[in-house]
Coordinates of C-alpha atoms in Angstrom, one line a residue:
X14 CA 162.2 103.0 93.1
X15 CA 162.5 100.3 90.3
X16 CA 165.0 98.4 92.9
X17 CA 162.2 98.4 95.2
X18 CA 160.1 95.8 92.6
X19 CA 160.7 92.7 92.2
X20 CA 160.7 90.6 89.2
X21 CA 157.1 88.9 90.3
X22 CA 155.8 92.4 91.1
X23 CA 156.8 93.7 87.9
X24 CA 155.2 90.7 86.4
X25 CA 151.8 91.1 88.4
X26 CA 151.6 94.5 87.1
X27 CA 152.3 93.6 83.4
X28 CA 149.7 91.0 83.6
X29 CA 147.0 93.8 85.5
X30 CA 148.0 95.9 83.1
X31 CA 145.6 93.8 80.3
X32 CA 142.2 93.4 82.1
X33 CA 140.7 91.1 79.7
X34 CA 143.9 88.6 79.8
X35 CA 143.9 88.9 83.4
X36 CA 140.5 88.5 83.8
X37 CA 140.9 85.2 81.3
X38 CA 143.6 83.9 83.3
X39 CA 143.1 83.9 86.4
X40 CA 141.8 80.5 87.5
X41 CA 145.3 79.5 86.5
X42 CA 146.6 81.9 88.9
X43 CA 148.4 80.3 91.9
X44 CA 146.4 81.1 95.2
X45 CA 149.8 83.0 96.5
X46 CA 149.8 85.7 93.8
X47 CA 146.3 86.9 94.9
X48 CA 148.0 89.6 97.5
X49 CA 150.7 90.5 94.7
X50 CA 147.8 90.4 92.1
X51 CA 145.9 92.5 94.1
X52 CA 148.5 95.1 95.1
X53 CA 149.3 95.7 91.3
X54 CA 145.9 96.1 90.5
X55 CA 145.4 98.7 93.6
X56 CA 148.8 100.6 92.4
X57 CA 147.3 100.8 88.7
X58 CA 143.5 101.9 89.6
X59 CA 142.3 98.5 88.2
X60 CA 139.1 98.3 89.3
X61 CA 137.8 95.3 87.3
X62 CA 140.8 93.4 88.5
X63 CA 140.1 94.2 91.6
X64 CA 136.5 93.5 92.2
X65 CA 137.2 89.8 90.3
X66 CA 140.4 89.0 92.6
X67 CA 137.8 89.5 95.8
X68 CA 135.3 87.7 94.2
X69 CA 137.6 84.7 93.6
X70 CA 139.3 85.0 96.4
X71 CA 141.1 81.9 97.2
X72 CA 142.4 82.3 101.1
X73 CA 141.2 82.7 104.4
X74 CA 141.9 86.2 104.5
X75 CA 141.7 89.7 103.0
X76 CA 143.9 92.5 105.0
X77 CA 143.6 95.8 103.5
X78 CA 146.1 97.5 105.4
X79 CA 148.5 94.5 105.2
X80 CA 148.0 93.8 101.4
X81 CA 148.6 98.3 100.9
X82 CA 151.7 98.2 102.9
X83 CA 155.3 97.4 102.1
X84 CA 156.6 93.9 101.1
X85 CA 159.5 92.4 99.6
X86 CA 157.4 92.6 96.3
X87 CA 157.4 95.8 96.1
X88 CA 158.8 99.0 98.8
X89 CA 155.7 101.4 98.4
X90 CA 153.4 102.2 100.7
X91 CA 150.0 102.2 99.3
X92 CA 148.0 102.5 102.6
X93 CA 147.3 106.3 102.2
X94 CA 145.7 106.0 98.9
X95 CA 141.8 105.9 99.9
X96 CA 141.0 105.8 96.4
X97 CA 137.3 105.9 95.5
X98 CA 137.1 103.2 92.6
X99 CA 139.9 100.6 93.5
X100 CA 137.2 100.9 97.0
X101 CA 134.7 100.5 95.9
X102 CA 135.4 97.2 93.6
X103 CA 136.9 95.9 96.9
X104 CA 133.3 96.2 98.7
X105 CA 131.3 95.8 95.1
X106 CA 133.7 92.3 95.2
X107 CA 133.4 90.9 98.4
X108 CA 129.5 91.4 97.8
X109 CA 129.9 89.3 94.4
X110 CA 132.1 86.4 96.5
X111 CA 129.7 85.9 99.1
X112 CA 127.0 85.5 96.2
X113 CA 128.7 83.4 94.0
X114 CA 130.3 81.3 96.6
X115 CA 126.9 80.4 97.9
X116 CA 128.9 79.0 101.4
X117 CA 131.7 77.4 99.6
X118 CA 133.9 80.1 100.1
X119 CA 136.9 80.2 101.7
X120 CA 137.4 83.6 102.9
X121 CA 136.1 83.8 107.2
X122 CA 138.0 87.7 107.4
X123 CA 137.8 90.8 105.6
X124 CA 140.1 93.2 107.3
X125 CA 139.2 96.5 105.7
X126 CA 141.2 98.9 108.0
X127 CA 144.2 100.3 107.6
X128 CA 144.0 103.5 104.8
X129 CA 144.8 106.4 106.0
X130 CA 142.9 109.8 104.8
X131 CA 145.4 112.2 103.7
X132 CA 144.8 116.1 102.8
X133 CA 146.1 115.7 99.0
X134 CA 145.0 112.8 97.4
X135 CA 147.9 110.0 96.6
X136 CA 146.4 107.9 93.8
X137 CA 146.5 109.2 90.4
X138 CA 142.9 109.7 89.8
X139 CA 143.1 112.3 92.8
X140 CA 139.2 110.9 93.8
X141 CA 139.1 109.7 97.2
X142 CA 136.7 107.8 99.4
X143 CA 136.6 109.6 102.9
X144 CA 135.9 107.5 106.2
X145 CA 132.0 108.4 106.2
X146 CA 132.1 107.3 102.5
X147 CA 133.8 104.1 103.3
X148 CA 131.3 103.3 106.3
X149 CA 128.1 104.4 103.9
X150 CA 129.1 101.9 101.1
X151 CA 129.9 99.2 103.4
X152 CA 126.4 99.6 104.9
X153 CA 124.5 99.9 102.0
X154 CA 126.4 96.6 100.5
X155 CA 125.1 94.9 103.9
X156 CA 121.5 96.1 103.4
X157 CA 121.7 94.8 100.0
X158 CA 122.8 91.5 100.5
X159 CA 120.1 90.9 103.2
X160 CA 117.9 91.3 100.7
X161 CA 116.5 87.5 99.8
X162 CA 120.0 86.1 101.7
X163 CA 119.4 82.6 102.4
X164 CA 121.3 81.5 105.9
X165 CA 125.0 81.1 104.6
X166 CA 126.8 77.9 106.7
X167 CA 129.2 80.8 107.6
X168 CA 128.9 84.3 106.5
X169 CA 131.7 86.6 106.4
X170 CA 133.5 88.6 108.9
X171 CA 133.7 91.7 107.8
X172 CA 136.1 94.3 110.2
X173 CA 135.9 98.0 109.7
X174 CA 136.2 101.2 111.4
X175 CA 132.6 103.4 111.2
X176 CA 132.1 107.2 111.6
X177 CA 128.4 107.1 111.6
X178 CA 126.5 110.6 111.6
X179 CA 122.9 111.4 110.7
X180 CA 122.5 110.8 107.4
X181 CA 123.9 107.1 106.9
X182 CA 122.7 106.3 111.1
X183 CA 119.9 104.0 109.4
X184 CA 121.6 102.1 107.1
X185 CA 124.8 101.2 109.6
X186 CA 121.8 99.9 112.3
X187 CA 120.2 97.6 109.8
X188 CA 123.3 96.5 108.7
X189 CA 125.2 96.0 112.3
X190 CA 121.7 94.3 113.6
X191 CA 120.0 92.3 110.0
X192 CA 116.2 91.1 110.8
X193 CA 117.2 88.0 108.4
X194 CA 120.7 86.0 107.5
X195 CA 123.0 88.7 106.1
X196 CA 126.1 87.2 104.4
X197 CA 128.6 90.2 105.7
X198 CA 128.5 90.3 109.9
X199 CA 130.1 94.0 110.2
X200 CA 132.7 93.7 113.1
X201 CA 133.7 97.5 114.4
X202 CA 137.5 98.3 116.0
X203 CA 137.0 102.0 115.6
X204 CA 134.2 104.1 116.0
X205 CA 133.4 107.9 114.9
X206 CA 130.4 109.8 115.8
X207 CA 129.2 112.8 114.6
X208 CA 125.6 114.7 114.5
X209 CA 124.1 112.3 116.9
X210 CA 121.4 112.9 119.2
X211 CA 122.1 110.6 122.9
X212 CA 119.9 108.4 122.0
X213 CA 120.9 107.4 118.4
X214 CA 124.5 107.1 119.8
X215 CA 123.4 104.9 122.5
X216 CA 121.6 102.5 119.9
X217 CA 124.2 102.2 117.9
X218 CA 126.9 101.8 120.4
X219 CA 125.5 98.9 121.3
X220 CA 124.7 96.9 117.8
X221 CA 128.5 98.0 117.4
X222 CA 129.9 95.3 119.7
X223 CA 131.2 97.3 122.1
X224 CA 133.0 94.2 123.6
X225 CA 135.9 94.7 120.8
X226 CA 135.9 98.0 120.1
X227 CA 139.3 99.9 120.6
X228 CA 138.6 103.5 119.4
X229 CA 135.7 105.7 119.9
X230 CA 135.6 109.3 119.4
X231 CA 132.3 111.0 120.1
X232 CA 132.7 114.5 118.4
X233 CA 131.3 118.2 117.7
X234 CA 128.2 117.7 117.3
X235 CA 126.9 115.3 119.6
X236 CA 125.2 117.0 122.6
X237 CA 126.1 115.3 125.3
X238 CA 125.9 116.3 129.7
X239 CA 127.8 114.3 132.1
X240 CA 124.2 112.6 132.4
X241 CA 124.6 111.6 129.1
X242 CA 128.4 110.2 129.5
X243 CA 127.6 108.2 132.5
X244 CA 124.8 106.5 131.4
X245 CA 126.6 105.2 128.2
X246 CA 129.5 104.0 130.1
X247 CA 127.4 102.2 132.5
X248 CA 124.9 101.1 130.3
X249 CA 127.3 99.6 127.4
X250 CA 130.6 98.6 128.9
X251 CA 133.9 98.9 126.7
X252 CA 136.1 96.6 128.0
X253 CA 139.1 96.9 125.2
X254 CA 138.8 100.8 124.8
X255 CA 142.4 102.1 124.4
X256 CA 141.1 105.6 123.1
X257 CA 138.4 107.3 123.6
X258 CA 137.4 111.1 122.9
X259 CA 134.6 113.1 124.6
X260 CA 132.8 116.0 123.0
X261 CA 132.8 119.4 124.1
X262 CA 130.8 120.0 127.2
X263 CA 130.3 116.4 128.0
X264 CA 131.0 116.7 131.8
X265 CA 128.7 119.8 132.2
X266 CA 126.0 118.8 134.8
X267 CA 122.5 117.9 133.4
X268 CA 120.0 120.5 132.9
X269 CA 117.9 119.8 135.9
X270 CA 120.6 118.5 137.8
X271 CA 120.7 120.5 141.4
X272 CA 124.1 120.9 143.1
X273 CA 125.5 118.6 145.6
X274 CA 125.5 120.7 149.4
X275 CA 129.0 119.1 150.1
X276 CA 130.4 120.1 146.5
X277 CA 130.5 116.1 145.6
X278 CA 129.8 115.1 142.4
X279 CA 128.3 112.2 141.8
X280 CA 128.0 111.5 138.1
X281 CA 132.0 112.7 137.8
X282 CA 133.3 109.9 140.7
X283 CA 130.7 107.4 138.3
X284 CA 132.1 108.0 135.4
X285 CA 136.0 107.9 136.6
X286 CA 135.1 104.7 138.2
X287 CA 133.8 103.3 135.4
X288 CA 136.6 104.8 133.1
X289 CA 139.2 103.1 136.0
X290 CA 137.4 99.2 134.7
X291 CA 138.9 100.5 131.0
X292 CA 142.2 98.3 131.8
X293 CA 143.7 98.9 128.6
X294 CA 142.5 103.0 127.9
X295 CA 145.5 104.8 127.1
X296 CA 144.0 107.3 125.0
X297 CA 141.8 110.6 126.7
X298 CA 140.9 113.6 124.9
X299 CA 138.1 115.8 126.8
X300 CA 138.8 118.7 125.4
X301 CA 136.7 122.1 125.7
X302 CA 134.8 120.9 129.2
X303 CA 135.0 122.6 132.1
X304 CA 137.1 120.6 134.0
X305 CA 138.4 122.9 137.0
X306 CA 139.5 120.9 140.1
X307 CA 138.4 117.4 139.0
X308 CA 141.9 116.7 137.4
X309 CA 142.9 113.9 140.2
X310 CA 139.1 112.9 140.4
X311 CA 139.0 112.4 136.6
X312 CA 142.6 110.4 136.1
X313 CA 143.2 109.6 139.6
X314 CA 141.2 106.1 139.5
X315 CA 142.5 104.7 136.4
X316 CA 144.6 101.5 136.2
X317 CA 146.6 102.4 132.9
X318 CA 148.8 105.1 132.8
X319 CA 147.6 107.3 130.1
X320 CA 150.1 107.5 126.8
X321 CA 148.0 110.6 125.0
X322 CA 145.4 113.6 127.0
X323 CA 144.0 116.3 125.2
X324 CA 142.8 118.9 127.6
X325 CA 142.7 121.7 125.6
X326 CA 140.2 124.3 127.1
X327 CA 139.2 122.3 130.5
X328 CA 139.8 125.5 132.7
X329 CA 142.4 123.8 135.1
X330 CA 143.7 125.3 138.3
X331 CA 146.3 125.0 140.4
X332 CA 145.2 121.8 141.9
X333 CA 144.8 119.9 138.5
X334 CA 148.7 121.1 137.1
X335 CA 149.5 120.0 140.4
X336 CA 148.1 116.5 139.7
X337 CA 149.3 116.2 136.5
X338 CA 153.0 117.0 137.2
X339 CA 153.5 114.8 139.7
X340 CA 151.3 112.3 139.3
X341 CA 151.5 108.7 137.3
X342 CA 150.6 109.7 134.0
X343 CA 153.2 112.0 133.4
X344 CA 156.1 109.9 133.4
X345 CA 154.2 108.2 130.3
X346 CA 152.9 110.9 128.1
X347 CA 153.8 110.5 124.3
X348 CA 150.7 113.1 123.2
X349 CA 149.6 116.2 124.9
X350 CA 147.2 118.5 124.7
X351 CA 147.0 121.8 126.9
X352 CA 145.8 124.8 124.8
X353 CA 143.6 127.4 125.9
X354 CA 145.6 127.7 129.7
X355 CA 147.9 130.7 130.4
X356 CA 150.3 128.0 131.6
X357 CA 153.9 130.0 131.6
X358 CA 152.1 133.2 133.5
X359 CA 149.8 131.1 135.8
X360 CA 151.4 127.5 136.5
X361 CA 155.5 128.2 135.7
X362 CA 157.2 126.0 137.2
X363 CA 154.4 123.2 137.9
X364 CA 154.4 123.7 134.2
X365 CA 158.7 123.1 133.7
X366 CA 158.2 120.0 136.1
X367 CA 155.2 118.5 134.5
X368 CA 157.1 118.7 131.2
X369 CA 160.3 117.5 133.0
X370 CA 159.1 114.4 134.3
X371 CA 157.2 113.7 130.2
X372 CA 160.9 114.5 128.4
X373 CA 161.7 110.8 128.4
X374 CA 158.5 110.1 126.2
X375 CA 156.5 113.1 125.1
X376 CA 156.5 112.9 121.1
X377 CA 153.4 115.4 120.2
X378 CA 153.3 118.3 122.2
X379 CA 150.5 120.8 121.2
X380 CA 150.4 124.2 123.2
X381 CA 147.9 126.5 121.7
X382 CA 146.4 130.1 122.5
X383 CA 148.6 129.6 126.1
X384 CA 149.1 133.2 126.0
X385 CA 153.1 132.9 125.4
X386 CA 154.8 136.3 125.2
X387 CA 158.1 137.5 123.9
X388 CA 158.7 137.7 127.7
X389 CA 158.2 134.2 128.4
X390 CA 160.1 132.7 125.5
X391 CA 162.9 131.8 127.5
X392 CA 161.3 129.8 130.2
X393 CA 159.4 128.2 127.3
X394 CA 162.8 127.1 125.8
X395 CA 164.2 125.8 129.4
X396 CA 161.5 124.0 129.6
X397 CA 161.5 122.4 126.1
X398 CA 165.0 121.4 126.4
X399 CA 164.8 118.5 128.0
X400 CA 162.1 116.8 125.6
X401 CA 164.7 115.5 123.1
X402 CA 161.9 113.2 122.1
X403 CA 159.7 115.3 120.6
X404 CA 158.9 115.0 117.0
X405 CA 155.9 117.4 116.7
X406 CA 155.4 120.8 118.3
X407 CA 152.1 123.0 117.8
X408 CA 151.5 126.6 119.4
X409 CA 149.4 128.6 116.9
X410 CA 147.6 131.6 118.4
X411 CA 150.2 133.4 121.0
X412 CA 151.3 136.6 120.7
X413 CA 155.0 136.2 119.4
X414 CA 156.8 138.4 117.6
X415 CA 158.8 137.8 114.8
X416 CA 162.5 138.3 117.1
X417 CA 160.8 135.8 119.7
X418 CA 160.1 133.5 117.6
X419 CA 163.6 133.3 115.8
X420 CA 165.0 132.9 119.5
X421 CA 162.2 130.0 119.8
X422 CA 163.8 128.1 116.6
X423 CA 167.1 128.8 117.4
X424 CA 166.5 126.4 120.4
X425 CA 164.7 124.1 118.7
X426 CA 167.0 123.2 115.8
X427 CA 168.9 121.7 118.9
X428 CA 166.1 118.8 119.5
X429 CA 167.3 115.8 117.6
X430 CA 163.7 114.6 116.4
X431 CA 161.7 117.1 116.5
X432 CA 160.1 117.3 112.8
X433 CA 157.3 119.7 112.5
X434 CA 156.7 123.2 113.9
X435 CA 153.0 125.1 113.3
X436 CA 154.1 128.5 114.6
X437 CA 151.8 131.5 115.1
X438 CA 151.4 134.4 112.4
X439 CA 154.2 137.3 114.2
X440 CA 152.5 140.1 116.2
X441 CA 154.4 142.0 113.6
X442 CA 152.3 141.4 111.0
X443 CA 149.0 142.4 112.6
X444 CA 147.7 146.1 113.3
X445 CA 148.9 147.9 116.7
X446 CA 147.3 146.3 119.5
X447 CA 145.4 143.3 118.1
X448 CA 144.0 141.5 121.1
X449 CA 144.6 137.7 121.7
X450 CA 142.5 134.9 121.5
X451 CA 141.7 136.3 118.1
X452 CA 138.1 134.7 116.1
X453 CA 139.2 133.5 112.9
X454 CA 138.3 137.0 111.0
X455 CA 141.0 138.6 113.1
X456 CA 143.1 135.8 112.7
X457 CA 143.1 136.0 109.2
X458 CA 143.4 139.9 108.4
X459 CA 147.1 140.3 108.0
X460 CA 150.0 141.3 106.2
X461 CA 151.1 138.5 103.9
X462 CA 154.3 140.1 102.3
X463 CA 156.0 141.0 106.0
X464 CA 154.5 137.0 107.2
X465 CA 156.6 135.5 104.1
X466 CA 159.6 137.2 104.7
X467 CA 160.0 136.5 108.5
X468 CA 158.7 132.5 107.6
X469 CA 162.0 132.9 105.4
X470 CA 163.8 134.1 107.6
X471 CA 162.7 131.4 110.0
X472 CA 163.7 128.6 107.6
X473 CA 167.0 130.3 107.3
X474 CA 167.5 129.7 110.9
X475 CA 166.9 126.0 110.2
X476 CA 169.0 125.6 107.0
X477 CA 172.3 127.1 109.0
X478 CA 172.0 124.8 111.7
X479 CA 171.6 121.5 109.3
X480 CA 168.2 121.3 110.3
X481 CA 166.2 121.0 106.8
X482 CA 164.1 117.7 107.9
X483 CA 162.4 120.1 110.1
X484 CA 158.7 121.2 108.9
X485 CA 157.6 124.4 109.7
X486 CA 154.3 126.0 108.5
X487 CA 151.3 128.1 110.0
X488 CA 147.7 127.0 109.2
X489 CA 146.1 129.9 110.0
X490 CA 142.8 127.7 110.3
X491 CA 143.9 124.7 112.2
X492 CA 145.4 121.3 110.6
X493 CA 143.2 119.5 107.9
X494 CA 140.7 117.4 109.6
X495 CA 139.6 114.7 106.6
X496 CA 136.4 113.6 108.6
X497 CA 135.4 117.4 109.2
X498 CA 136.3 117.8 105.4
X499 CA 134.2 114.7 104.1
X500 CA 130.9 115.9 106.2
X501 CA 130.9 119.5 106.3
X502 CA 127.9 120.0 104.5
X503 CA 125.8 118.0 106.8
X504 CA 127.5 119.6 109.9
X505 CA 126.4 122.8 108.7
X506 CA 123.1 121.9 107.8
X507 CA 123.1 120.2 111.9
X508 CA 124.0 123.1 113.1
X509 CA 121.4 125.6 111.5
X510 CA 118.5 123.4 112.3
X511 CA 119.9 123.6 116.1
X512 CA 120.4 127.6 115.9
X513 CA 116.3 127.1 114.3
X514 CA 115.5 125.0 117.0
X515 CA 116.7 127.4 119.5
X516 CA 115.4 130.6 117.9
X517 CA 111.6 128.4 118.0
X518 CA 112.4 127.7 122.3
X519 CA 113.4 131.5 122.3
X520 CA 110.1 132.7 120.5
X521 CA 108.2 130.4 122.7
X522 CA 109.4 131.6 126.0
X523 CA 109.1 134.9 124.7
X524 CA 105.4 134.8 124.2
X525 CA 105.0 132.6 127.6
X526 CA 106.2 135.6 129.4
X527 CA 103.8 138.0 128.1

């Protein structure tokens, strides 16, 4: 991609290339070379370039994401590189300008959004820094700084997206509410939280200036009631929320909660309504709560029409398909989520008109563990046909055998976009009547030689109808999750002190009772 470089690029990177004359010469530098300066370094792994550029930092403004991204300088892409050193020197140097400046900087924004987390690494030292990382340093950098700060005239507006869990929980409070002057002022767009009790998640929220946030996903281990849920939307107010996720459970009724006579729910017509004073939520993923009849009661109120819904598991009826096929949102839907419902046996044709009236914009469809048969294929593929938008199709976990599923890809070589396939392991290469759902054991006890030759034969399918752009692959455990991947030791150490804890309340009761 040398054509893809220009001649200042390839200058900026011979001069990055030689630390100590860089470092020498770059008061000399012209403020505009600064981005090209710092992209060279970034590309190269430079991380003493790096961490000087941001402490001299010369303009009003330092955009990650912007600087990482394609320019007429240079073509590449840099934005999935989360690399751990050339990070690092960017926080380690933002901490030096404020410092050094002493208040006579000119930087007022640092924009440090925009790098994606990828499963293989894309910088050549192959060590990443993970979102929780990324959140961790920036905290600790805060806490530092507050240390002996003097008031700066005008400290620095840092931006950042946060996945906070319990282990860095007290370093992101101190540094989103400082006791003193702090020099960095964290400002948060995008929100992840994990390992939380209610409580800690309601602090935080609201030191997180919930007033600008755009993103919040409240995951796994967070134990949260419909209680829990109304209470922070009431309590904290998120009036820019595009997107937000719910965890599982989170509209299961309180512990001591007693059931309305006139099967009203209270806390669910709360929290719609507050969800329906979210005028720019497109984003809903409440996936894995029981959800059964409350469809129109959940979406019904809202002033946006929702662009992407995940609700995978929710247990929905007749009513709730219904409601979702001919209701606003479907005429809208770019992302959608409906594993874990036997949708072609129990809802087919609400099922053929909900897609139907979604073919104009549905891009990500994702139908896992729906119980698909060989028998059904064919109604699947009617169905299908008319989404010639989709780019991305997901149905791991139904019982498909290895002749369905070349009839399935026949079909879908004919959508123009669609780009990646995750298809299910064949019936044909597990043992005589292998029951579905399967638990990951099951799921992962068969015969690898007769899976690699029908996944050939599958791709042969797609090579002799000129469809090679298309991606096809079964991950037998799910797609890579970097978050889940970064914190996966402290999940599991959340999760056996809850198992503990419940084994203590078990014991306890136990003993009450005799």
């Amino acid at each position: 991609t040398d054509t893809m470089r220009s001649l200042r690029f390839a200058s900026a990177e011979a001069l990055v290339s030689h630390p100590q004359v860089a470092l020498q010469g770059l008061d000399s530098v012209a403020h505009n070379l600064y981005p090209l300066l710092f992209k060279a370094s970034y590309l190269l792994e430079r991380a003493e370039v790096i961490r000087l550029l941001l402490e001299r930092w010369p303009l009003e403004e330092f955009r990650l994401g912007a600087l990482l991204g394609p320019s007429t300088d240079h073509g590449d892409d840099l934005r999935a590189r989360a690399c751990r050193a050339c990070l690092e020197a960017c926080v380690r140097g933002l901490a030096d300008h404020v410092l050094q400046r002493r208040g006579r900087q000119r930087l007022q924004v640092a924009d440090l959004t925009g790098v994606r987390d990828v499963q293989v690494p894309q910088c050549p030292c192959g060590r990443v820094l993970g979102r929780w990382g990324r959140t961790e340093l920036l905290a600790r950098t805060c806490c530092e700084l507050q240390v002996g700060a003097v008031a700066a005239p005008r400290p620095v507006k840092v931006i950042a997206d946060l996945f906070v869990t319990e282990r860095n929980f007290q370093a992101v409070v101190r540094a989103l509410a400082p006791a003193g002057p702090a020099p960095l002022r964290v400002h948060c767009l995008s929100f992840r939280a994990d390992s939380l009790g209610p409580s800690q998640l309601l602090q935080v929220l609201r030191l997180a200036g919930p007033g600008e946030l755009r993103k919040l996903q409240v995951v796994h281990n967070v134990r949260l009631h419909a209680g829990h849920v109304q209470q922070l939307l009431a309590q904290v107010r998120f009036p820019q929320l595009a997107s937000l996720t719910l965890p599982a459970k989170a509209f299961d009724a309180p512990p001591a909660c007693t059931p309305a006579a006139n099967s009203e729910d209270p806390l669910l017509t709360s929290i719609s309504w507050e969800l329906s004073q979210m005028t720019q939520l497109t984003e809903l993923s409440v996936a894995f709560s029981t959800l059964t009849g409350k469809i129109q009661k959940l979406l019904g109120p809202l002033r946006t029409p929702l662009r992407a819904l995940d609700l995978a598991n929710c247990s929905l009826n007749h009513a709730d398909m219904a409601f979702l096929a001919d209701g606003t949102h479907a005429a809208h839907l770019e992302v959608l989520d409906l594993s874990g419902h036997s949708l072609l046996s129990l809802f087919p044709s609400t099922f053929s008109r909900l897609l139907g009236r979604a073919a104009q914009t549905l891009r990500v469809l994702t139908l896992e563990e729906c119980s698909i048969t060989d028998g059904q294929v064919s109604m699947l593929v009617l169905a299908l046909g008319a989404c010639r938008q989709l780019q991305e199709l997901r149905f791991l976990g139904n019982p498909l055998s290895a002749r369905a599923l070349r009839c399935l890809f026949e079909a879908l070589c004919e959508l123009p976009r669609l780009c990646w396939v995750e298809f299910p392991v064949p019936t044909d290469c597990y043992p005589e009547g292998t029951a579905y759902p399967q638990d990951e054991l099951a799921a992962s006890k068969f015969d690898r030689q007769k899976y690699d030759a029908i996944a050939e034969d599958l791709r042969g399918v797609l090579l002799r109808a000129g469809r090679e752009d298309m991606q096809v692959s079964t991950p037998v455990f799910g797609s890579f999750d970097p978050d889940i991947q970064e914190t996966s030791n402290e999940l599991g150490a959340f999760l056996l002190q809850a198992f503990k804890t419940a084994l203590e309340n078990f014991s306890q009761a136990l003993r009450q009772m005799e």
